[in-house]
mmCIF file of C-alpha atoms and ligand atoms in Angstrom:
data_model
loop_
_atom_site.group_PDB
_atom_site.id
_atom_site.type_symbol
_atom_site.label_atom_id
_atom_site.label_comp_id
_atom_site.label_asym_id
_atom_site.label_seq_id
_atom_site.Cartn_x
_atom_site.Cartn_y
_atom_site.Cartn_z
ATOM 1 C CA MET A 781 -46.765 -30.496 7.160
ATOM 2 C CA SER A 782 -46.846 -30.964 3.417
ATOM 3 C CA ALA A 783 -43.905 -29.574 1.109
ATOM 4 C CA LEU A 784 -44.238 -25.872 -0.100
ATOM 5 C CA ALA A 785 -44.872 -25.091 -3.541
ATOM 6 C CA PRO A 786 -41.430 -25.537 -6.013
ATOM 7 C CA ILE A 787 -40.654 -22.051 -7.038
ATOM 8 C CA LEU A 788 -39.093 -22.498 -10.600
ATOM 9 C CA PRO A 789 -36.785 -19.611 -12.427
ATOM 10 C CA VAL A 790 -37.935 -19.814 -16.068
ATOM 11 C CA SER A 791 -36.118 -21.104 -18.763
ATOM 12 C CA PRO A 792 -36.746 -23.909 -21.710
ATOM 13 C CA GLU A 793 -36.590 -26.228 -19.078
ATOM 14 C CA SER A 794 -39.491 -25.028 -16.300
ATOM 15 C CA LEU A 795 -41.544 -23.449 -19.349
ATOM 16 C CA ALA A 796 -41.518 -27.551 -20.818
ATOM 17 C CA GLN A 797 -42.710 -28.715 -17.141
ATOM 18 C CA ALA A 798 -45.554 -25.822 -17.104
ATOM 19 C CA ALA A 799 -46.768 -26.888 -20.097
ATOM 20 C CA ALA A 800 -46.045 -30.017 -19.745
ATOM 21 C CA LEU A 801 -48.647 -29.940 -16.426
ATOM 22 C CA LEU A 802 -50.876 -27.694 -18.523
ATOM 23 C CA ARG A 803 -51.662 -30.241 -21.070
ATOM 24 C CA SER A 804 -52.830 -32.700 -18.332
ATOM 25 C CA ASP A 805 -55.386 -30.390 -16.250
ATOM 26 C CA LYS A 806 -53.088 -29.539 -13.351
ATOM 27 C CA VAL A 807 -52.528 -25.881 -11.803
ATOM 28 C CA CYS A 808 -49.669 -23.620 -12.616
ATOM 29 C CA ALA A 809 -49.108 -20.344 -11.641
ATOM 30 C CA PHE A 810 -47.519 -18.185 -13.684
ATOM 31 C CA PRO A 811 -46.221 -14.409 -13.399
ATOM 32 C CA THR A 812 -48.061 -11.442 -15.954
ATOM 33 C CA GLU A 813 -47.424 -7.454 -16.004
ATOM 34 C CA THR A 814 -50.330 -6.940 -13.577
ATOM 35 C CA VAL A 815 -49.914 -9.753 -11.075
ATOM 36 C CA TYR A 816 -49.625 -13.518 -11.006
ATOM 37 C CA GLY A 817 -51.879 -15.715 -12.390
ATOM 38 C CA LEU A 818 -53.531 -19.131 -11.514
ATOM 39 C CA GLY A 819 -53.567 -21.248 -15.051
ATOM 40 C CA ALA A 820 -55.035 -24.246 -15.873
ATOM 41 C CA ASN A 821 -56.409 -25.204 -19.948
ATOM 42 C CA ALA A 822 -59.860 -23.691 -20.812
ATOM 43 C CA HIS A 823 -61.078 -26.565 -23.144
ATOM 44 C CA SER A 824 -61.596 -28.877 -19.745
ATOM 45 C CA GLU A 825 -64.085 -28.346 -16.817
ATOM 46 C CA GLN A 826 -61.790 -30.463 -14.444
ATOM 47 C CA ALA A 827 -58.242 -28.489 -15.219
ATOM 48 C CA VAL A 828 -60.207 -25.052 -14.306
ATOM 49 C CA LEU A 829 -62.483 -26.685 -11.516
ATOM 50 C CA ARG A 830 -59.132 -27.135 -9.869
ATOM 51 C CA ILE A 831 -58.554 -23.537 -9.882
ATOM 52 C CA TYR A 832 -62.436 -22.959 -8.307
ATOM 53 C CA GLU A 833 -61.210 -25.339 -5.733
ATOM 54 C CA LEU A 834 -57.473 -24.542 -4.610
ATOM 55 C CA LYS A 835 -58.987 -21.240 -4.262
ATOM 56 C CA GLY A 836 -61.590 -21.133 -2.454
ATOM 57 C CA ARG A 837 -63.057 -19.157 -5.042
ATOM 58 C CA PRO A 838 -67.235 -19.298 -5.757
ATOM 59 C CA ARG A 839 -68.543 -21.046 -7.953
ATOM 60 C CA HIS A 840 -69.941 -17.415 -9.289
ATOM 61 C CA ASN A 841 -66.940 -15.992 -10.432
ATOM 62 C CA PRO A 842 -66.067 -16.454 -13.826
ATOM 63 C CA LEU A 843 -62.422 -15.895 -15.038
ATOM 64 C CA ILE A 844 -60.384 -14.923 -16.801
ATOM 65 C CA VAL A 845 -58.691 -16.337 -20.826
ATOM 66 C CA HIS A 846 -55.897 -15.823 -21.795
ATOM 67 C CA VAL A 847 -54.663 -16.071 -24.851
ATOM 68 C CA ALA A 848 -51.554 -15.759 -27.064
ATOM 69 C CA ASP A 849 -52.938 -13.706 -29.596
ATOM 70 C CA LEU A 850 -56.177 -12.190 -30.999
ATOM 71 C CA ALA A 851 -56.534 -15.308 -33.806
ATOM 72 C CA GLN A 852 -56.910 -17.208 -30.333
ATOM 73 C CA ALA A 853 -59.101 -14.321 -28.644
ATOM 74 C CA GLN A 854 -61.581 -15.355 -31.686
ATOM 75 C CA ARG A 855 -61.398 -18.980 -30.804
ATOM 76 C CA VAL A 856 -62.584 -18.595 -27.714
ATOM 77 C CA THR A 857 -65.281 -16.050 -28.145
ATOM 78 C CA THR A 858 -68.228 -15.528 -30.829
ATOM 79 C CA GLY A 859 -69.770 -12.344 -32.085
ATOM 80 C CA TRP A 860 -66.173 -10.620 -32.347
ATOM 81 C CA SER A 861 -66.542 -6.719 -33.624
ATOM 82 C CA GLN A 862 -65.201 -4.213 -35.324
ATOM 83 C CA LEU A 863 -64.825 -2.049 -31.453
ATOM 84 C CA ALA A 864 -63.247 -5.771 -30.376
ATOM 85 C CA ASP A 865 -60.620 -5.680 -33.054
ATOM 86 C CA ARG A 866 -59.838 -2.030 -32.542
ATOM 87 C CA LEU A 867 -59.411 -2.571 -29.333
ATOM 88 C CA ALA A 868 -56.657 -5.808 -29.140
ATOM 89 C CA LEU A 869 -55.093 -3.612 -31.743
ATOM 90 C CA ARG A 870 -54.567 -1.073 -30.376
ATOM 91 C CA PHE A 871 -54.184 -2.812 -26.031
ATOM 92 C CA TRP A 872 -53.133 -6.011 -26.749
ATOM 93 C CA PRO A 873 -50.555 -8.008 -25.984
ATOM 94 C CA GLY A 874 -51.803 -5.564 -22.157
ATOM 95 C CA PRO A 875 -54.193 -5.163 -19.135
ATOM 96 C CA LEU A 876 -57.219 -5.046 -20.970
ATOM 97 C CA SER A 877 -60.086 -8.489 -20.732
ATOM 98 C CA LEU A 878 -62.810 -8.557 -22.623
ATOM 99 C CA VAL A 879 -66.574 -9.381 -22.274
ATOM 100 C CA LEU A 880 -67.776 -11.181 -25.262
ATOM 101 C CA PRO A 881 -69.715 -14.036 -25.907
ATOM 102 C CA ARG A 882 -68.304 -17.134 -25.218
ATOM 103 C CA GLY A 883 -67.685 -19.627 -28.061
ATOM 104 C CA PRO A 884 -68.803 -23.805 -27.743
ATOM 105 C CA LEU A 885 -65.000 -24.803 -26.721
ATOM 106 C CA ILE A 886 -64.979 -22.756 -23.838
ATOM 107 C CA PRO A 887 -66.939 -25.147 -20.997
ATOM 108 C CA ALA A 888 -69.411 -22.726 -19.099
ATOM 109 C CA LEU A 889 -67.730 -23.648 -15.816
ATOM 110 C CA VAL A 890 -65.029 -20.553 -16.800
ATOM 111 C CA SER A 891 -67.618 -18.238 -17.298
ATOM 112 C CA ALA A 892 -69.291 -18.663 -13.722
ATOM 113 C CA GLY A 893 -72.028 -20.199 -16.204
ATOM 114 C CA ARG A 894 -72.209 -16.897 -18.181
ATOM 115 C CA GLU A 895 -73.161 -16.777 -21.366
ATOM 116 C CA THR A 896 -70.101 -14.998 -22.225
ATOM 117 C CA VAL A 897 -66.385 -15.070 -21.518
ATOM 118 C CA ALA A 898 -63.343 -13.086 -20.825
ATOM 119 C CA VAL A 899 -60.475 -13.082 -23.138
ATOM 120 C CA ARG A 900 -57.073 -10.469 -22.586
ATOM 121 C CA VAL A 901 -53.496 -11.603 -23.595
ATOM 122 C CA PRO A 902 -51.364 -11.085 -21.447
ATOM 123 C CA ALA A 903 -47.789 -8.538 -22.105
ATOM 124 C CA HIS A 904 -45.360 -10.558 -19.524
ATOM 125 C CA PRO A 905 -42.721 -12.371 -21.689
ATOM 126 C CA VAL A 906 -42.874 -15.498 -19.936
ATOM 127 C CA ALA A 907 -46.690 -15.580 -20.070
ATOM 128 C CA LEU A 908 -46.548 -15.080 -23.689
ATOM 129 C CA ALA A 909 -43.982 -17.983 -23.999
ATOM 130 C CA LEU A 910 -46.428 -20.383 -21.961
ATOM 131 C CA LEU A 911 -49.188 -19.803 -23.951
ATOM 132 C CA ARG A 912 -47.488 -20.447 -26.896
ATOM 133 C CA ALA A 913 -45.569 -23.558 -25.149
ATOM 134 C CA VAL A 914 -48.885 -24.965 -24.318
ATOM 135 C CA ASP A 915 -50.778 -24.324 -27.846
ATOM 136 C CA LEU A 916 -54.639 -23.849 -24.961
ATOM 137 C CA PRO A 917 -56.042 -20.980 -23.672
ATOM 138 C CA LEU A 918 -55.406 -20.573 -20.096
ATOM 139 C CA ALA A 919 -57.843 -19.711 -17.410
ATOM 140 C CA ALA A 920 -56.206 -17.402 -15.139
ATOM 141 C CA PRO A 921 -57.453 -15.996 -12.124
ATOM 142 C CA SER A 922 -54.850 -13.969 -9.668
ATOM 143 C CA ALA A 923 -52.726 -16.550 -8.280
ATOM 144 C CA ASN A 924 -54.126 -15.543 -4.116
ATOM 145 C CA LYS A 925 -57.013 -17.450 -2.018
ATOM 146 C CA SER A 926 -60.128 -15.958 -2.797
ATOM 147 C CA GLU A 927 -60.997 -12.640 -1.076
ATOM 148 C CA SER A 928 -57.266 -12.040 0.065
ATOM 149 C CA VAL A 929 -54.885 -9.322 -1.436
ATOM 150 C CA SER A 930 -53.385 -10.398 -5.345
ATOM 151 C CA PRO A 931 -49.759 -11.740 -5.462
ATOM 152 C CA THR A 932 -47.745 -9.585 -7.086
ATOM 153 C CA THR A 933 -44.073 -11.510 -6.931
ATOM 154 C CA ALA A 934 -43.489 -15.162 -6.708
ATOM 155 C CA GLN A 935 -43.819 -15.930 -2.973
ATOM 156 C CA HIS A 936 -46.770 -14.072 -2.582
ATOM 157 C CA VAL A 937 -48.600 -17.112 -4.672
ATOM 158 C CA GLN A 938 -47.071 -19.746 -2.673
ATOM 159 C CA ARG A 939 -47.986 -18.455 0.656
ATOM 160 C CA SER A 940 -51.358 -17.791 -0.352
ATOM 161 C CA LEU A 941 -51.204 -21.095 -2.410
ATOM 162 C CA PRO A 942 -48.811 -23.291 -1.334
ATOM 163 C CA GLN A 943 -50.469 -26.559 -2.630
ATOM 164 C CA VAL A 944 -49.932 -25.120 -6.349
ATOM 165 C CA PRO A 945 -47.553 -27.472 -8.389
ATOM 166 C CA LEU A 946 -45.521 -25.322 -9.941
ATOM 167 C CA ILE A 947 -45.224 -21.354 -9.500
ATOM 168 C CA LEU A 948 -42.848 -20.190 -12.668
ATOM 169 C CA ASP A 949 -40.443 -17.115 -11.173
ATOM 170 C CA GLY A 950 -41.276 -13.932 -13.589
ATOM 171 C CA GLY A 951 -39.585 -11.419 -10.800
ATOM 172 C CA PRO A 952 -41.659 -8.596 -9.172
ATOM 173 C CA CYS A 953 -44.944 -7.369 -11.444
ATOM 174 C CA ARG A 954 -44.331 -4.354 -13.276
ATOM 175 C CA LEU A 955 -48.148 -2.796 -12.640
ATOM 176 C CA GLY A 956 -48.890 -4.504 -10.241
ATOM 177 C CA ILE A 957 -52.236 -4.158 -10.192
ATOM 178 C CA GLU A 958 -55.470 -6.293 -12.196
ATOM 179 C CA SER A 959 -56.131 -5.731 -15.647
ATOM 180 C CA THR A 960 -59.546 -3.541 -16.683
ATOM 181 C CA VAL A 961 -62.510 -5.469 -17.883
ATOM 182 C CA VAL A 962 -64.927 -4.488 -20.346
ATOM 183 C CA ASP A 963 -68.376 -5.527 -21.310
ATOM 184 C CA LEU A 964 -68.643 -5.600 -24.997
ATOM 185 C CA THR A 965 -72.249 -7.239 -24.749
ATOM 186 C CA ALA A 966 -73.280 -4.093 -22.840
ATOM 187 C CA SER A 967 -74.503 -1.420 -25.233
ATOM 188 C CA PRO A 968 -73.083 1.063 -24.879
ATOM 189 C CA PRO A 969 -70.094 -0.946 -23.755
ATOM 190 C CA ARG A 970 -69.343 -1.278 -19.967
ATOM 191 C CA LEU A 971 -66.752 -0.735 -17.062
ATOM 192 C CA LEU A 972 -67.137 -3.829 -14.605
ATOM 193 C CA ARG A 973 -63.960 -3.161 -13.402
ATOM 194 C CA PRO A 974 -61.574 -0.634 -13.366
ATOM 195 C CA GLY A 975 -57.619 -1.559 -13.820
ATOM 196 C CA ALA A 976 -53.791 -1.222 -14.426
ATOM 197 C CA LEU A 977 -55.123 -0.165 -18.618
ATOM 198 C CA PRO A 978 -55.308 4.145 -17.543
ATOM 199 C CA LEU A 979 -59.225 4.301 -18.088
ATOM 200 C CA ARG A 980 -58.422 8.144 -20.214
ATOM 201 C CA LEU A 981 -56.918 5.760 -22.758
ATOM 202 C CA LEU A 982 -59.605 3.939 -23.077
ATOM 203 C CA LEU A 983 -62.146 6.215 -23.231
ATOM 204 C CA GLU A 984 -60.419 7.664 -26.335
ATOM 205 C CA GLU A 985 -61.516 4.322 -28.155
ATOM 206 C CA ILE A 986 -65.046 4.301 -26.158
ATOM 207 C CA PRO A 987 -65.681 7.702 -25.326
ATOM 208 C CA ASP A 988 -69.291 6.396 -24.208
ATOM 209 C CA LEU A 989 -68.385 3.832 -22.225
ATOM 210 C CA GLN A 990 -70.792 3.087 -18.612
ATOM 211 C CA LEU A 991 -68.591 4.033 -15.997
ATOM 212 C CA PRO A 992 -69.602 2.718 -12.267
ATOM 213 C CA SER A 993 -70.346 5.412 -9.328
ATOM 214 C CA PHE A 994 -67.273 5.903 -6.968
ATOM 215 C CA GLN A 995 -69.925 5.027 -4.005
ATOM 216 C CA LYS A 996 -69.696 1.988 -2.619
ATOM 217 C CA GLU A 997 -72.103 -0.071 -4.178
ATOM 218 C CA THR A 998 -75.187 -2.900 -2.858
ATOM 219 C CA PRO A 999 -77.264 -3.312 -5.655
ATOM 220 C CA ALA A 1000 -80.460 -5.490 -5.257
ATOM 221 C CA GLY A 1001 -80.617 -8.837 -7.500
ATOM 222 C CA PRO A 1002 -78.021 -10.335 -9.588
ATOM 223 C CA LEU A 1003 -74.449 -8.690 -10.080
ATOM 224 C CA PRO A 1004 -73.415 -7.783 -13.314
ATOM 225 C CA SER A 1005 -69.592 -8.820 -12.590
ATOM 226 C CA PRO A 1006 -69.144 -11.059 -9.093
ATOM 227 C CA GLY A 1007 -65.758 -9.092 -9.208
ATOM 228 C CA LEU A 1008 -67.951 -5.949 -8.011
ATOM 229 C CA LEU A 1009 -68.830 -7.601 -4.599
ATOM 230 C CA SER A 1010 -67.737 -6.129 -1.874
ATOM 231 C CA ARG A 1011 -64.755 -7.069 0.317
ATOM 232 C CA HIS A 1012 -62.258 -8.714 -1.203
ATOM 233 C CA TYR A 1013 -58.666 -7.959 -1.767
ATOM 234 C CA ALA A 1014 -57.764 -7.543 1.740
ATOM 235 C CA PRO A 1015 -55.483 -8.282 3.841
ATOM 236 C CA SER A 1016 -55.830 -10.240 6.877
ATOM 237 C CA VAL A 1017 -55.503 -7.201 9.754
ATOM 238 C CA PRO A 1018 -58.784 -4.446 9.071
ATOM 239 C CA LEU A 1019 -58.378 -2.019 6.455
ATOM 240 C CA TYR A 1020 -59.669 1.552 7.396
ATOM 241 C CA LEU A 1021 -60.465 4.419 5.347
ATOM 242 C CA ILE A 1022 -59.066 8.050 6.182
ATOM 243 C CA HIS A 1023 -59.270 11.023 4.242
ATOM 244 C CA ASP A 1024 -57.161 13.663 6.034
ATOM 245 C CA ASP A 1025 -54.343 13.834 8.918
ATOM 246 C CA ASN A 1026 -57.164 13.273 11.267
ATOM 247 C CA ALA A 1027 -55.575 11.495 14.263
ATOM 248 C CA GLN A 1028 -59.077 11.480 16.542
ATOM 249 C CA THR A 1029 -60.517 8.603 15.048
ATOM 250 C CA VAL A 1030 -56.816 6.465 14.183
ATOM 251 C CA ALA A 1031 -56.008 6.553 18.246
ATOM 252 C CA GLN A 1032 -59.153 4.236 18.670
ATOM 253 C CA LEU A 1033 -57.944 1.907 16.360
ATOM 254 C CA PRO A 1034 -56.040 -0.938 17.987
ATOM 255 C CA SER A 1035 -52.486 -0.843 18.641
ATOM 256 C CA PRO A 1036 -49.588 -1.024 16.718
ATOM 257 C CA ARG A 1037 -51.077 0.103 13.715
ATOM 258 C CA GLY A 1038 -49.639 0.148 10.125
ATOM 259 C CA LEU A 1039 -50.262 3.222 7.315
ATOM 260 C CA LEU A 1040 -50.078 3.300 4.179
ATOM 261 C CA THR A 1041 -49.983 7.015 2.549
ATOM 262 C CA HIS A 1042 -48.884 8.444 -0.770
ATOM 263 C CA GLN A 1043 -48.758 12.257 1.176
ATOM 264 C CA SER A 1044 -47.208 13.312 4.410
ATOM 265 C CA LEU A 1045 -49.698 13.285 7.044
ATOM 266 C CA ALA A 1046 -47.670 14.286 10.832
ATOM 267 C CA ALA A 1047 -50.619 13.411 12.950
ATOM 268 C CA VAL A 1048 -51.644 10.444 12.161
ATOM 269 C CA ALA A 1049 -48.240 9.521 11.217
ATOM 270 C CA ALA A 1050 -47.341 10.190 14.915
ATOM 271 C CA ILE A 1051 -49.512 7.496 16.274
ATOM 272 C CA CYS A 1052 -48.593 4.577 13.847
ATOM 273 C CA GLN A 1053 -45.309 2.292 14.312
ATOM 274 C CA ASP A 1054 -44.747 1.275 10.779
ATOM 275 C CA ILE A 1055 -45.416 3.486 7.879
ATOM 276 C CA GLU A 1056 -45.662 2.592 4.228
ATOM 277 C CA LEU A 1057 -45.268 5.669 2.003
ATOM 278 C CA LEU A 1058 -46.212 5.058 -1.828
ATOM 279 C CA PRO A 1059 -45.195 7.217 -4.983
ATOM 280 C CA PRO A 1060 -47.763 10.397 -5.986
ATOM 281 C CA SER A 1061 -48.400 8.920 -9.230
ATOM 282 C CA PRO A 1062 -51.506 6.368 -9.891
ATOM 283 C CA ASP A 1063 -49.444 4.667 -12.049
ATOM 284 C CA ALA A 1064 -46.305 4.366 -9.515
ATOM 285 C CA TYR A 1065 -48.968 3.611 -6.479
ATOM 286 C CA ALA A 1066 -50.748 1.127 -8.098
ATOM 287 C CA ALA A 1067 -47.448 -0.642 -9.257
ATOM 288 C CA ASP A 1068 -46.858 -0.902 -5.651
ATOM 289 C CA LEU A 1069 -50.017 -1.272 -3.606
ATOM 290 C CA TYR A 1070 -49.944 -4.911 -3.033
ATOM 291 C CA SER A 1071 -46.472 -5.652 -2.327
ATOM 292 C CA ALA A 1072 -47.277 -2.938 0.672
ATOM 293 C CA LEU A 1073 -50.288 -4.599 2.521
ATOM 294 C CA HIS A 1074 -48.365 -7.301 2.437
ATOM 295 C CA ARG A 1075 -45.590 -6.004 3.811
ATOM 296 C CA LEU A 1076 -47.883 -4.471 5.920
ATOM 297 C CA ASP A 1077 -49.529 -8.067 6.836
ATOM 298 C CA ASP A 1078 -45.866 -9.406 7.235
ATOM 299 C CA LYS A 1079 -45.476 -6.517 10.494
ATOM 300 C CA LYS A 1080 -47.625 -7.837 12.588
ATOM 301 C CA VAL A 1081 -49.284 -5.180 12.644
ATOM 302 C CA ARG A 1082 -53.482 -5.211 14.513
ATOM 303 C CA CYS A 1083 -54.967 -3.438 11.411
ATOM 304 C CA ILE A 1084 -53.658 -1.304 8.496
ATOM 305 C CA VAL A 1085 -54.742 2.881 7.962
ATOM 306 C CA VAL A 1086 -54.502 3.901 3.849
ATOM 307 C CA LEU A 1087 -56.117 7.593 2.739
ATOM 308 C CA ARG A 1088 -57.777 7.393 0.589
ATOM 309 C CA PRO A 1089 -56.598 9.250 -2.728
ATOM 310 C CA ARG A 1090 -59.523 11.843 -4.498
ATOM 311 C CA GLU A 1091 -61.741 10.840 -6.816
ATOM 312 C CA ASP A 1092 -60.774 11.332 -10.317
ATOM 313 C CA ASN A 1093 -60.452 8.721 -13.471
ATOM 314 C CA ASP A 1094 -56.893 8.311 -12.597
ATOM 315 C CA TRP A 1095 -57.299 7.060 -9.368
ATOM 316 C CA ARG A 1096 -60.398 4.501 -10.346
ATOM 317 C CA ALA A 1097 -58.612 1.452 -10.363
ATOM 318 C CA VAL A 1098 -56.763 2.062 -6.783
ATOM 319 C CA ILE A 1099 -59.535 3.923 -5.232
ATOM 320 C CA ASP A 1100 -62.159 0.489 -5.924
ATOM 321 C CA ARG A 1101 -59.799 -1.426 -4.857
ATOM 322 C CA LEU A 1102 -58.711 0.060 -1.637
ATOM 323 C CA ASP A 1103 -62.796 0.474 -1.280
ATOM 324 C CA ARG A 1104 -63.313 -3.389 -1.619
ATOM 325 C CA ALA A 1105 -60.111 -4.086 0.861
ATOM 326 C CA ALA A 1106 -61.791 -1.663 3.647
ATOM 327 C CA VAL A 1107 -64.244 -2.472 6.984
ATOM 328 C CA SER A 1108 -67.260 -0.655 5.837
HETATM 329 O O1 TXA B 1241 -55.164 -8.947 -14.830
HETATM 330 C C1 TXA B 1241 -55.887 -9.639 -14.268
HETATM 331 O O2 TXA B 1241 -56.776 -9.764 -14.623
HETATM 332 C C2 TXA B 1241 -55.317 -11.118 -13.861
HETATM 333 C C3 TXA B 1241 -53.889 -11.646 -14.549
HETATM 334 C C4 TXA B 1241 -54.050 -12.619 -14.100
HETATM 335 O O3 TXA B 1241 -54.630 -11.780 -15.794
HETATM 336 N N1 TXA B 1241 -56.174 -12.029 -13.452
HETATM 337 C C5 TXA B 1241 -57.558 -11.462 -12.332
HETATM 338 O O4 TXA B 1241 -58.504 -12.796 -12.378
HETATM 339 O O5 TXA B 1241 -57.384 -10.509 -12.166
HETATM 340 P P1 TXA B 1241 -59.714 -12.317 -11.859
HETATM 341 O O6 TXA B 1241 -60.370 -13.867 -11.198
HETATM 342 O O7 TXA B 1241 -59.134 -12.498 -10.026
HETATM 343 O O8 TXA B 1241 -60.316 -11.000 -11.804
HETATM 344 C C6 TXA B 1241 -61.397 -11.571 -12.666
HETATM 345 C C7 TXA B 1241 -62.676 -10.337 -13.244
HETATM 346 C C8 TXA B 1241 -63.306 -10.279 -11.814
HETATM 347 O O9 TXA B 1241 -63.924 -9.713 -11.204
HETATM 348 C C9 TXA B 1241 -64.407 -11.240 -12.671
HETATM 349 O O10 TXA B 1241 -65.945 -11.180 -12.480
HETATM 350 C C10 TXA B 1241 -64.615 -10.507 -14.585
HETATM 351 O O11 TXA B 1241 -63.157 -10.814 -14.380
HETATM 352 N N2 TXA B 1241 -64.935 -11.754 -14.949
HETATM 353 C C11 TXA B 1241 -64.331 -12.826 -15.881
HETATM 354 N N3 TXA B 1241 -65.277 -12.902 -16.949
HETATM 355 C C12 TXA B 1241 -66.383 -12.237 -16.962
HETATM 356 C C13 TXA B 1241 -67.598 -11.904 -17.229
HETATM 357 N N4 TXA B 1241 -67.650 -13.407 -17.991
HETATM 358 N N5 TXA B 1241 -68.377 -11.412 -17.034
HETATM 359 C C14 TXA B 1241 -68.255 -10.703 -16.448
HETATM 360 N N6 TXA B 1241 -67.209 -10.648 -15.484
HETATM 361 C C15 TXA B 1241 -66.046 -11.316 -16.166
HETATM 362 MG MG1 MG B 1242 -58.313 -12.333 -8.082
#
């Protein structure tokens, strides 16, 4: 058996070690305020290729480039706009990824061949310290096997990707769900992925933002963002969404069953063996969602039943992840 990826506490030495790996075209996992990222030098095709290989990520799914500040964001993009400036000034460092025309320093592989690139300044002190130490933009998807639940602790990364050369441990991620992705090359701008930045704040800056419908869509033709593909963020056992406390359909599902809910459900809870009660507010729910799915996965339940929250803009990011994790 090969050795597990080393998890190192953050120190000047471990940061220097991580920066040295990244400068020699190796990958390294690091914490962000959303989820853990698997970073590689965004200027190096060879380094970025390693991300796709390790994750088993399809080559048509582009990566987000992480930068230390606004000036570095401008160097990896072209056509920086006034709106980009306003969003960056208000929300960076933070969980907002902006899609802009890709600059010549960024190889096409980072963007899976697209002419655009997604960029963000993360708000985690360790991510920022690493970006400054390495002095390069870092392409970084979530540090998990493609299609599985994103990691919110260093241990989650280690379990999903044991071959990573180094994992910097920054403790559990504060926001627990991925960044919001907005396409600024569309007119009006378009929400590609609801995420940790509350939509109501984004709408204050972009009132005409195009929003996808709540319905699960399988559009014909090329997808606007491959992150919109269904069956993503999924635990290892089937996940079923329910809308109320009706135990009849749940009783047909394989047992033992896990239940994840933010409201009390007497009838369904009575026929589930492991219950994860999450907070009733969307931000607090999102912060613990992936951890709760990892915990249920560990309990060896044979299916996970989840109460789908009501359709409301504040719940969009959570509903999006649940719909993608669910068996349809
Ligand atoms: O919070 C986050 O965004 C985390 C942390 C590590 O920063 N990263 C993350 O990366 O979630 P990943 O690779 O798991 O998701 C990237 C998302 C995907 O939905 C992808 O399709 C979209 O961003 N994306 C990236 N570049 C794009 C582009 N040029 N055009 C459209 N969508 C893009
Ligand atoms: Mg991901």
